Amino acid sequence: MSVELVIFAVIAVVVLFQLYNVLGRRVGFKVEDKPAPRISEDGDGPVRIEKKPEAPKFPNLEALKARDPQFNEINFIEKARETYEGVVVAFTKGDVDPVKDRLADNVYNVFSKAVQNRDPSAPKESVTFVDGPKVDMELIDFKDDFAHIRVRFLSELLYQTEAAKPAEPTVPETDVLPVPVEAKKTHKRTAEYWTFHKNLKSGNNPWLLAKVEAAKA
């Protein structure tokens, strides 16, 4: 074999080896390039690692906490629920004085007048909650030194009117007995917006009910 043939053979081998290295490489990102899922230690299967979604931030919540460091939304919701239940029961009974410290002056005056204008001869009424009211914080706003929080309440109430006493017969010796009036029960579903406000000049100021509005169920 001549020297030229040997040289050409060596060159051909080198060229083919370089082509193989180039053509054999994978270009781009492929499915098999994804890292294999981490296998759980107990061997039941792959463990999927997902990023937890961030909780949506309520508008003005951080601003309220900056101005009132003692504010806690969970505690506020529970206090608002207690106020709602207490005021509803007190107003139905016709005595709002026990909850006066939870009401702004304008709301207390409106409730007091409504109670005073009731017919004193009308049967007394009581109310109970069929289930705990649903409470949602809807809006946080500021006006001057006051913070306002609007809360939406959904509830189912059971109103019960006391049985009326039968009237005394006008003729003592009559054989006709008076017919007693039975207690009346009424279910009612309500949806209302209650707005509470607080004077931020002092952290010790309470949240007071400042406005009541009807809401859509």
PDB file of C-alpha atoms in Angstrom:
ATOM      1  CA  MET A   1       0.000   0.000   0.000  1.00  0.00           C
ATOM      2  CA  SER A   2       1.315   3.386  -0.982  1.00  0.00           C
ATOM      3  CA  VAL A   3       2.026   6.126   1.499  1.00  0.00           C
ATOM      4  CA  GLU A   4      -0.602   8.383  -0.154  1.00  0.00           C
ATOM      5  CA  LEU A   5      -3.370   5.836   0.413  1.00  0.00           C
ATOM      6  CA  VAL A   6      -2.409   5.494   4.071  1.00  0.00           C
ATOM      7  CA  ILE A   7      -2.484   9.283   4.543  1.00  0.00           C
ATOM      8  CA  PHE A   8      -5.922   9.572   2.830  1.00  0.00           C
ATOM      9  CA  ALA A   9      -7.287   6.748   4.991  1.00  0.00           C
ATOM     10  CA  VAL A  10      -6.137   8.475   8.184  1.00  0.00           C
ATOM     11  CA  ILE A  11      -7.666  11.783   7.045  1.00  0.00           C
ATOM     12  CA  ALA A  12     -10.982  10.059   6.224  1.00  0.00           C
ATOM     13  CA  VAL A  13     -11.129   8.435   9.660  1.00  0.00           C
ATOM     14  CA  VAL A  14     -10.493  11.782  11.377  1.00  0.00           C
ATOM     15  CA  VAL A  15     -13.166  13.565   9.285  1.00  0.00           C
ATOM     16  CA  LEU A  16     -15.790  10.860   9.930  1.00  0.00           C
ATOM     17  CA  PHE A  17     -15.037  10.949  13.656  1.00  0.00           C
ATOM     18  CA  GLN A  18     -15.553  14.737  13.749  1.00  0.00           C
ATOM     19  CA  LEU A  19     -18.838  14.459  11.792  1.00  0.00           C
ATOM     20  CA  TYR A  20     -20.078  11.825  14.215  1.00  0.00           C
ATOM     21  CA  ASN A  21     -19.329  14.064  17.178  1.00  0.00           C
ATOM     22  CA  VAL A  22     -21.163  17.005  15.608  1.00  0.00           C
ATOM     23  CA  LEU A  23     -24.210  15.178  14.228  1.00  0.00           C
ATOM     24  CA  GLY A  24     -24.616  13.070  17.319  1.00  0.00           C
ATOM     25  CA  ARG A  25     -25.163  16.074  19.599  1.00  0.00           C
ATOM     26  CA  ARG A  26     -28.757  17.042  20.601  1.00  0.00           C
ATOM     27  CA  VAL A  27     -29.763  20.603  19.940  1.00  0.00           C
ATOM     28  CA  GLY A  28     -32.398  22.477  22.021  1.00  0.00           C
ATOM     29  CA  PHE A  29     -34.526  21.491  25.047  1.00  0.00           C
ATOM     30  CA  LYS A  30     -36.361  18.180  24.829  1.00  0.00           C
ATOM     31  CA  VAL A  31     -38.755  16.349  27.091  1.00  0.00           C
ATOM     32  CA  GLU A  32     -36.111  13.919  28.189  1.00  0.00           C
ATOM     33  CA  ASP A  33     -33.946  16.849  29.233  1.00  0.00           C
ATOM     34  CA  LYS A  34     -36.303  17.630  32.139  1.00  0.00           C
ATOM     35  CA  PRO A  35     -34.874  16.643  35.501  1.00  0.00           C
ATOM     36  CA  ALA A  36     -36.316  13.430  36.796  1.00  0.00           C
ATOM     37  CA  PRO A  37     -38.841  13.882  39.605  1.00  0.00           C
ATOM     38  CA  ARG A  38     -37.520  13.315  43.081  1.00  0.00           C
ATOM     39  CA  ILE A  39     -38.542   9.916  44.376  1.00  0.00           C
ATOM     40  CA  SER A  40     -40.106   9.835  47.809  1.00  0.00           C
ATOM     41  CA  GLU A  41     -38.248   8.007  50.511  1.00  0.00           C
ATOM     42  CA  ASP A  42     -41.072   5.554  51.105  1.00  0.00           C
ATOM     43  CA  GLY A  43     -40.958   4.501  47.461  1.00  0.00           C
ATOM     44  CA  ASP A  44     -44.661   5.133  46.754  1.00  0.00           C
ATOM     45  CA  GLY A  45     -43.939   7.353  43.760  1.00  0.00           C
ATOM     46  CA  PRO A  46     -42.454  10.631  42.633  1.00  0.00           C
ATOM     47  CA  VAL A  47     -42.881  13.686  44.809  1.00  0.00           C
ATOM     48  CA  ARG A  48     -44.254  16.691  42.935  1.00  0.00           C
ATOM     49  CA  ILE A  49     -42.824  19.960  44.162  1.00  0.00           C
ATOM     50  CA  GLU A  50     -45.179  22.843  43.472  1.00  0.00           C
ATOM     51  CA  LYS A  51     -44.895  26.499  44.334  1.00  0.00           C
ATOM     52  CA  LYS A  52     -47.575  27.547  46.776  1.00  0.00           C
ATOM     53  CA  PRO A  53     -49.800  30.350  45.467  1.00  0.00           C
ATOM     54  CA  GLU A  54     -49.525  33.596  47.352  1.00  0.00           C
ATOM     55  CA  ALA A  55     -52.588  34.679  49.301  1.00  0.00           C
ATOM     56  CA  PRO A  56     -54.242  37.764  47.812  1.00  0.00           C
ATOM     57  CA  LYS A  57     -53.616  40.888  49.815  1.00  0.00           C
ATOM     58  CA  PHE A  58     -56.697  42.797  50.918  1.00  0.00           C
ATOM     59  CA  PRO A  59     -56.597  46.426  49.712  1.00  0.00           C
ATOM     60  CA  ASN A  60     -55.594  48.879  52.447  1.00  0.00           C
ATOM     61  CA  LEU A  61     -55.063  46.101  54.991  1.00  0.00           C
ATOM     62  CA  GLU A  62     -51.357  46.802  55.335  1.00  0.00           C
ATOM     63  CA  ALA A  63     -52.048  50.540  55.489  1.00  0.00           C
ATOM     64  CA  LEU A  64     -54.482  49.933  58.346  1.00  0.00           C
ATOM     65  CA  LYS A  65     -51.956  47.812  60.216  1.00  0.00           C
ATOM     66  CA  ALA A  66     -49.360  50.528  59.754  1.00  0.00           C
ATOM     67  CA  ARG A  67     -51.662  53.087  61.374  1.00  0.00           C
ATOM     68  CA  ASP A  68     -53.085  50.677  63.934  1.00  0.00           C
ATOM     69  CA  PRO A  69     -50.409  48.083  64.845  1.00  0.00           C
ATOM     70  CA  GLN A  70     -52.829  46.316  67.196  1.00  0.00           C
ATOM     71  CA  PHE A  71     -55.256  45.482  64.403  1.00  0.00           C
ATOM     72  CA  ASN A  72     -55.781  41.795  63.627  1.00  0.00           C
ATOM     73  CA  GLU A  73     -58.287  40.857  60.941  1.00  0.00           C
ATOM     74  CA  ILE A  74     -59.233  37.525  62.550  1.00  0.00           C
ATOM     75  CA  ASN A  75     -59.972  39.140  65.912  1.00  0.00           C
ATOM     76  CA  PHE A  76     -61.871  41.928  64.181  1.00  0.00           C
ATOM     77  CA  ILE A  77     -64.132  39.469  62.337  1.00  0.00           C
ATOM     78  CA  GLU A  78     -64.950  37.636  65.569  1.00  0.00           C
ATOM     79  CA  LYS A  79     -65.727  40.901  67.389  1.00  0.00           C
ATOM     80  CA  ALA A  80     -67.873  42.058  64.472  1.00  0.00           C
ATOM     81  CA  ARG A  81     -69.810  38.776  64.592  1.00  0.00           C
ATOM     82  CA  GLU A  82     -70.401  39.167  68.334  1.00  0.00           C
ATOM     83  CA  THR A  83     -71.581  42.742  67.842  1.00  0.00           C
ATOM     84  CA  TYR A  84     -73.912  41.707  65.026  1.00  0.00           C
ATOM     85  CA  GLU A  85     -75.545  38.936  67.040  1.00  0.00           C
ATOM     86  CA  GLY A  86     -75.811  41.063  70.182  1.00  0.00           C
ATOM     87  CA  VAL A  87     -77.309  44.086  68.421  1.00  0.00           C
ATOM     88  CA  VAL A  88     -79.850  42.003  66.466  1.00  0.00           C
ATOM     89  CA  VAL A  89     -81.074  40.286  69.631  1.00  0.00           C
ATOM     90  CA  ALA A  90     -81.165  43.523  71.649  1.00  0.00           C
ATOM     91  CA  PHE A  91     -83.025  45.450  68.951  1.00  0.00           C
ATOM     92  CA  THR A  92     -85.602  42.686  68.579  1.00  0.00           C
ATOM     93  CA  LYS A  93     -86.193  42.664  72.331  1.00  0.00           C
ATOM     94  CA  GLY A  94     -86.640  46.424  72.252  1.00  0.00           C
ATOM     95  CA  ASP A  95     -83.730  47.401  74.483  1.00  0.00           C
ATOM     96  CA  VAL A  96     -80.546  48.619  72.799  1.00  0.00           C
ATOM     97  CA  ASP A  97     -78.947  50.094  75.913  1.00  0.00           C
ATOM     98  CA  PRO A  98     -76.955  46.886  76.662  1.00  0.00           C
ATOM     99  CA  VAL A  99     -75.138  47.292  73.324  1.00  0.00           C
ATOM    100  CA  LYS A 100     -74.834  51.091  73.400  1.00  0.00           C
ATOM    101  CA  ASP A 101     -71.054  50.915  73.813  1.00  0.00           C
ATOM    102  CA  ARG A 102     -70.785  49.146  70.435  1.00  0.00           C
ATOM    103  CA  LEU A 103     -72.788  51.726  68.496  1.00  0.00           C
ATOM    104  CA  ALA A 104     -71.866  55.111  67.108  1.00  0.00           C
ATOM    105  CA  ASP A 105     -74.115  57.914  68.348  1.00  0.00           C
ATOM    106  CA  ASN A 106     -76.044  58.216  65.073  1.00  0.00           C
ATOM    107  CA  VAL A 107     -76.843  54.490  64.961  1.00  0.00           C
ATOM    108  CA  TYR A 108     -77.818  54.382  68.631  1.00  0.00           C
ATOM    109  CA  ASN A 109     -80.214  57.304  68.150  1.00  0.00           C
ATOM    110  CA  VAL A 110     -81.879  55.650  65.137  1.00  0.00           C
ATOM    111  CA  PHE A 111     -82.275  52.310  66.920  1.00  0.00           C
ATOM    112  CA  SER A 112     -83.600  53.969  70.085  1.00  0.00           C
ATOM    113  CA  LYS A 113     -86.236  55.950  68.188  1.00  0.00           C
ATOM    114  CA  ALA A 114     -87.327  52.832  66.309  1.00  0.00           C
ATOM    115  CA  VAL A 115     -87.790  50.974  69.592  1.00  0.00           C
ATOM    116  CA  GLN A 116     -89.689  53.853  71.195  1.00  0.00           C
ATOM    117  CA  ASN A 117     -92.073  54.076  68.227  1.00  0.00           C
ATOM    118  CA  ARG A 118     -93.174  50.465  68.546  1.00  0.00           C
ATOM    119  CA  ASP A 119     -96.722  49.702  69.548  1.00  0.00           C
ATOM    120  CA  PRO A 120     -96.538  48.831  73.271  1.00  0.00           C
ATOM    121  CA  SER A 121     -99.589  46.589  72.967  1.00  0.00           C
ATOM    122  CA  ALA A 122     -98.002  44.476  70.210  1.00  0.00           C
ATOM    123  CA  PRO A 123     -96.915  40.948  71.167  1.00  0.00           C
ATOM    124  CA  LYS A 124     -93.291  40.672  72.191  1.00  0.00           C
ATOM    125  CA  GLU A 125     -90.880  39.085  69.755  1.00  0.00           C
ATOM    126  CA  SER A 126     -87.655  37.122  70.197  1.00  0.00           C
ATOM    127  CA  VAL A 127     -85.036  36.029  67.694  1.00  0.00           C
ATOM    128  CA  THR A 128     -82.524  33.206  67.485  1.00  0.00           C
ATOM    129  CA  PHE A 129     -79.891  32.395  64.880  1.00  0.00           C
ATOM    130  CA  VAL A 130     -80.562  29.166  63.010  1.00  0.00           C
ATOM    131  CA  ASP A 131     -76.857  28.973  62.247  1.00  0.00           C
ATOM    132  CA  GLY A 132     -73.864  31.185  62.854  1.00  0.00           C
ATOM    133  CA  PRO A 133     -73.891  34.197  60.506  1.00  0.00           C
ATOM    134  CA  LYS A 134     -71.437  34.213  57.629  1.00  0.00           C
ATOM    135  CA  VAL A 135     -69.056  37.159  57.881  1.00  0.00           C
ATOM    136  CA  ASP A 136     -66.926  38.645  55.098  1.00  0.00           C
ATOM    137  CA  MET A 137     -64.780  41.744  55.277  1.00  0.00           C
ATOM    138  CA  GLU A 138     -65.624  43.713  52.133  1.00  0.00           C
ATOM    139  CA  LEU A 139     -63.863  47.072  52.230  1.00  0.00           C
ATOM    140  CA  ILE A 140     -61.299  49.091  54.184  1.00  0.00           C
ATOM    141  CA  ASP A 141     -61.269  52.836  53.752  1.00  0.00           C
ATOM    142  CA  PHE A 142     -59.959  55.945  55.490  1.00  0.00           C
ATOM    143  CA  LYS A 143     -61.451  59.371  56.069  1.00  0.00           C
ATOM    144  CA  ASP A 144     -59.532  61.915  58.087  1.00  0.00           C
ATOM    145  CA  ASP A 145     -58.570  60.211  61.365  1.00  0.00           C
ATOM    146  CA  PHE A 146     -61.103  57.394  60.985  1.00  0.00           C
ATOM    147  CA  ALA A 147     -60.731  53.936  59.503  1.00  0.00           C
ATOM    148  CA  HIS A 148     -63.874  52.339  58.069  1.00  0.00           C
ATOM    149  CA  ILE A 149     -64.416  48.630  57.516  1.00  0.00           C
ATOM    150  CA  ARG A 150     -67.493  47.351  55.714  1.00  0.00           C
ATOM    151  CA  VAL A 151     -68.549  43.832  56.648  1.00  0.00           C
ATOM    152  CA  ARG A 152     -71.117  41.653  54.879  1.00  0.00           C
ATOM    153  CA  PHE A 153     -73.341  39.461  57.048  1.00  0.00           C
ATOM    154  CA  LEU A 154     -75.457  36.586  55.769  1.00  0.00           C
ATOM    155  CA  SER A 155     -77.720  34.936  58.318  1.00  0.00           C
ATOM    156  CA  GLU A 156     -80.859  32.901  58.809  1.00  0.00           C
ATOM    157  CA  LEU A 157     -83.026  34.040  61.699  1.00  0.00           C
ATOM    158  CA  LEU A 158     -85.947  32.500  63.509  1.00  0.00           C
ATOM    159  CA  TYR A 159     -88.396  35.080  64.850  1.00  0.00           C
ATOM    160  CA  GLN A 160     -90.930  33.951  67.411  1.00  0.00           C
ATOM    161  CA  THR A 161     -93.866  36.067  68.531  1.00  0.00           C
ATOM    162  CA  GLU A 162     -95.128  35.309  72.017  1.00  0.00           C
ATOM    163  CA  ALA A 163     -98.602  33.884  72.337  1.00  0.00           C
ATOM    164  CA  ALA A 164    -101.146  36.592  73.085  1.00  0.00           C
ATOM    165  CA  LYS A 165    -103.142  36.222  76.252  1.00  0.00           C
ATOM    166  CA  PRO A 166    -106.869  35.674  75.641  1.00  0.00           C
ATOM    167  CA  ALA A 167    -109.043  38.639  76.433  1.00  0.00           C
ATOM    168  CA  GLU A 168    -111.204  38.517  79.535  1.00  0.00           C
ATOM    169  CA  PRO A 169    -114.847  37.720  78.732  1.00  0.00           C
ATOM    170  CA  THR A 170    -117.161  40.692  79.026  1.00  0.00           C
ATOM    171  CA  VAL A 171    -119.984  38.500  80.358  1.00  0.00           C
ATOM    172  CA  PRO A 172    -118.762  36.372  83.301  1.00  0.00           C
ATOM    173  CA  GLU A 173    -121.340  33.634  82.941  1.00  0.00           C
ATOM    174  CA  THR A 174    -120.959  33.047  79.208  1.00  0.00           C
ATOM    175  CA  ASP A 175    -120.351  29.552  77.929  1.00  0.00           C
ATOM    176  CA  VAL A 176    -118.112  30.839  75.116  1.00  0.00           C
ATOM    177  CA  LEU A 177    -114.454  30.376  76.004  1.00  0.00           C
ATOM    178  CA  PRO A 178    -111.830  32.761  74.570  1.00  0.00           C
ATOM    179  CA  VAL A 179    -109.637  31.322  71.840  1.00  0.00           C
ATOM    180  CA  PRO A 180    -105.932  31.543  72.715  1.00  0.00           C
ATOM    181  CA  VAL A 181    -103.571  32.884  70.081  1.00  0.00           C
ATOM    182  CA  GLU A 182    -100.650  30.554  69.428  1.00  0.00           C
ATOM    183  CA  ALA A 183     -97.054  31.692  69.118  1.00  0.00           C
ATOM    184  CA  LYS A 184     -95.976  32.533  65.593  1.00  0.00           C
ATOM    185  CA  LYS A 185     -92.638  31.461  64.138  1.00  0.00           C
ATOM    186  CA  THR A 186     -91.088  33.057  61.087  1.00  0.00           C
ATOM    187  CA  HIS A 187     -87.852  32.223  59.286  1.00  0.00           C
ATOM    188  CA  LYS A 188     -86.027  35.066  57.620  1.00  0.00           C
ATOM    189  CA  ARG A 189     -82.789  35.244  55.671  1.00  0.00           C
ATOM    190  CA  THR A 190     -80.954  38.535  55.724  1.00  0.00           C
ATOM    191  CA  ALA A 191     -77.996  40.039  53.906  1.00  0.00           C
ATOM    192  CA  GLU A 192     -76.649  43.306  55.259  1.00  0.00           C
ATOM    193  CA  TYR A 193     -73.597  45.543  55.121  1.00  0.00           C
ATOM    194  CA  TRP A 194     -72.469  46.816  58.504  1.00  0.00           C
ATOM    195  CA  THR A 195     -69.783  49.477  58.487  1.00  0.00           C
ATOM    196  CA  PHE A 196     -67.609  49.866  61.571  1.00  0.00           C
ATOM    197  CA  HIS A 197     -65.347  52.830  62.163  1.00  0.00           C
ATOM    198  CA  LYS A 198     -62.524  53.620  64.561  1.00  0.00           C
ATOM    199  CA  ASN A 199     -60.769  56.840  65.496  1.00  0.00           C
ATOM    200  CA  LEU A 200     -57.100  56.133  64.837  1.00  0.00           C
ATOM    201  CA  LYS A 201     -55.838  58.905  67.078  1.00  0.00           C
ATOM    202  CA  SER A 202     -55.621  56.307  69.821  1.00  0.00           C
ATOM    203  CA  GLY A 203     -55.150  52.563  69.589  1.00  0.00           C
ATOM    204  CA  ASN A 204     -57.483  52.118  72.555  1.00  0.00           C
ATOM    205  CA  ASN A 205     -60.487  53.524  70.709  1.00  0.00           C
ATOM    206  CA  PRO A 206     -63.086  50.822  69.976  1.00  0.00           C
ATOM    207  CA  TRP A 207     -64.610  49.823  66.657  1.00  0.00           C
ATOM    208  CA  LEU A 208     -68.202  51.115  66.569  1.00  0.00           C
ATOM    209  CA  LEU A 209     -71.085  50.317  64.285  1.00  0.00           C
ATOM    210  CA  ALA A 210     -71.560  53.447  62.145  1.00  0.00           C
ATOM    211  CA  LYS A 211     -73.825  52.349  59.296  1.00  0.00           C
ATOM    212  CA  VAL A 212     -76.259  49.569  58.296  1.00  0.00           C
ATOM    213  CA  GLU A 213     -77.242  48.888  54.690  1.00  0.00           C
ATOM    214  CA  ALA A 214     -79.106  46.168  52.845  1.00  0.00           C
ATOM    215  CA  ALA A 215     -77.009  43.822  50.731  1.00  0.00           C
ATOM    216  CA  LYS A 216     -77.734  41.236  48.064  1.00  0.00           C
ATOM    217  CA  ALA A 217     -77.888  37.662  49.294  1.00  0.00           C
TER     218      ALA A 217
END
